[in-house]
């Protein structure tokens, strides 16, 4: 049975026999077409835990700082969208809050 494979090196799409899939090589650049096995559940769990750890660090880290007329003001990732909402752009603030904080947190917790 034939299946279509795309060479990740040169982009050529070619037909490969399933029986020879482990030894399949690109006819143009001789790159190996088969890919290593995908990550197992332990490796995927570790990546998700790393995502959640880095998300918690980035939420509390300074995102932007201003110095003006002798004063300073800094904003972190969670305060930025709330500041935009406070200034009157509710839709934009909620969109940024969803994309920067809520969506990665829900995705990571869902993957666990």
XYZ file of C-alpha atoms in Angstrom:
112
model
C 0.000 0.000 0.000
C 1.315 3.443 -0.913
C 1.233 6.482 1.331
C 2.257 10.063 0.655
C 5.152 11.541 2.620
C 6.673 15.009 2.514
C 10.420 15.350 2.892
C 11.133 17.748 5.768
C 14.458 18.685 4.203
C 13.509 19.658 0.637
C 9.680 19.580 0.678
C 9.226 16.980 -2.063
C 5.976 15.001 -1.759
C 6.436 11.376 -2.756
C 4.762 7.990 -2.561
C 6.299 5.464 -0.160
C 5.463 1.798 0.249
C 4.342 0.952 3.794
C 6.615 -2.081 3.920
C 9.687 0.067 3.220
C 8.634 2.946 5.451
C 11.497 2.457 7.938
C 14.094 2.607 5.184
C 12.409 5.232 3.004
C 14.650 8.027 1.777
C 13.916 11.109 -0.318
C 14.636 10.611 -4.015
C 15.808 14.233 -4.358
C 18.042 14.839 -1.306
C 18.410 11.349 0.255
C 16.947 12.534 3.598
C 15.358 9.849 5.802
C 11.556 10.159 5.574
C 10.497 8.290 8.697
C 10.325 10.205 11.941
C 11.133 9.046 15.450
C 8.277 7.993 17.707
C 6.254 10.753 19.305
C 6.669 11.672 22.950
C 5.248 9.237 25.462
C 2.925 10.165 28.321
C 5.758 10.817 30.791
C 7.586 13.172 28.447
C 4.353 14.971 27.532
C 3.487 15.391 31.229
C 6.924 16.877 31.918
C 6.494 19.358 29.055
C 3.091 20.416 30.413
C 4.512 20.844 33.927
C 7.303 22.970 32.451
C 4.680 25.073 30.644
C 2.745 25.638 33.861
C 5.917 26.480 35.822
C 7.074 28.993 33.211
C 3.573 30.458 32.990
C 3.518 31.039 36.751
C 6.942 32.725 36.573
C 5.970 34.897 33.597
C 2.728 36.064 35.204
C 4.626 37.579 38.128
C 7.647 38.845 36.192
C 7.875 42.467 35.055
C 6.543 42.742 31.514
C 7.030 46.455 30.961
C 8.502 49.311 32.973
C 8.205 53.073 32.595
C 10.327 55.854 34.036
C 8.875 59.324 33.832
C 9.529 62.630 35.624
C 11.335 60.938 38.474
C 8.729 58.169 38.923
C 8.633 54.574 37.851
C 5.785 52.246 37.009
C 6.043 48.548 36.116
C 3.422 46.173 34.787
C 3.477 42.384 34.806
C 1.613 40.050 32.458
C -1.448 39.695 34.680
C -1.710 43.441 35.462
C -1.442 44.581 31.826
C -4.847 43.366 30.643
C -6.471 44.520 33.892
C -4.988 47.985 33.357
C -6.353 48.055 29.801
C -9.798 47.080 31.137
C -9.562 49.822 33.787
C -8.752 52.394 31.097
C -11.926 51.504 29.178
C -10.961 48.955 26.522
C -12.785 46.002 28.034
C -12.872 43.806 24.920
C -9.163 44.266 24.176
C -8.222 43.680 27.806
C -10.287 40.502 28.024
C -8.823 39.228 24.737
C -5.258 39.809 25.942
C -6.037 38.259 29.332
C -7.552 35.209 27.630
C -4.664 34.735 25.185
C -1.828 35.434 27.642
C -3.053 33.826 30.876
C -6.354 31.948 30.786
C -5.942 29.945 27.566
C -2.439 28.548 28.335
C -3.514 27.753 31.896
C -6.683 25.910 30.798
C -4.787 24.087 28.037
C -2.011 22.987 30.416
C -4.414 21.818 33.109
C -6.482 20.016 30.481
C -3.415 18.198 29.172
C -2.565 16.924 32.651
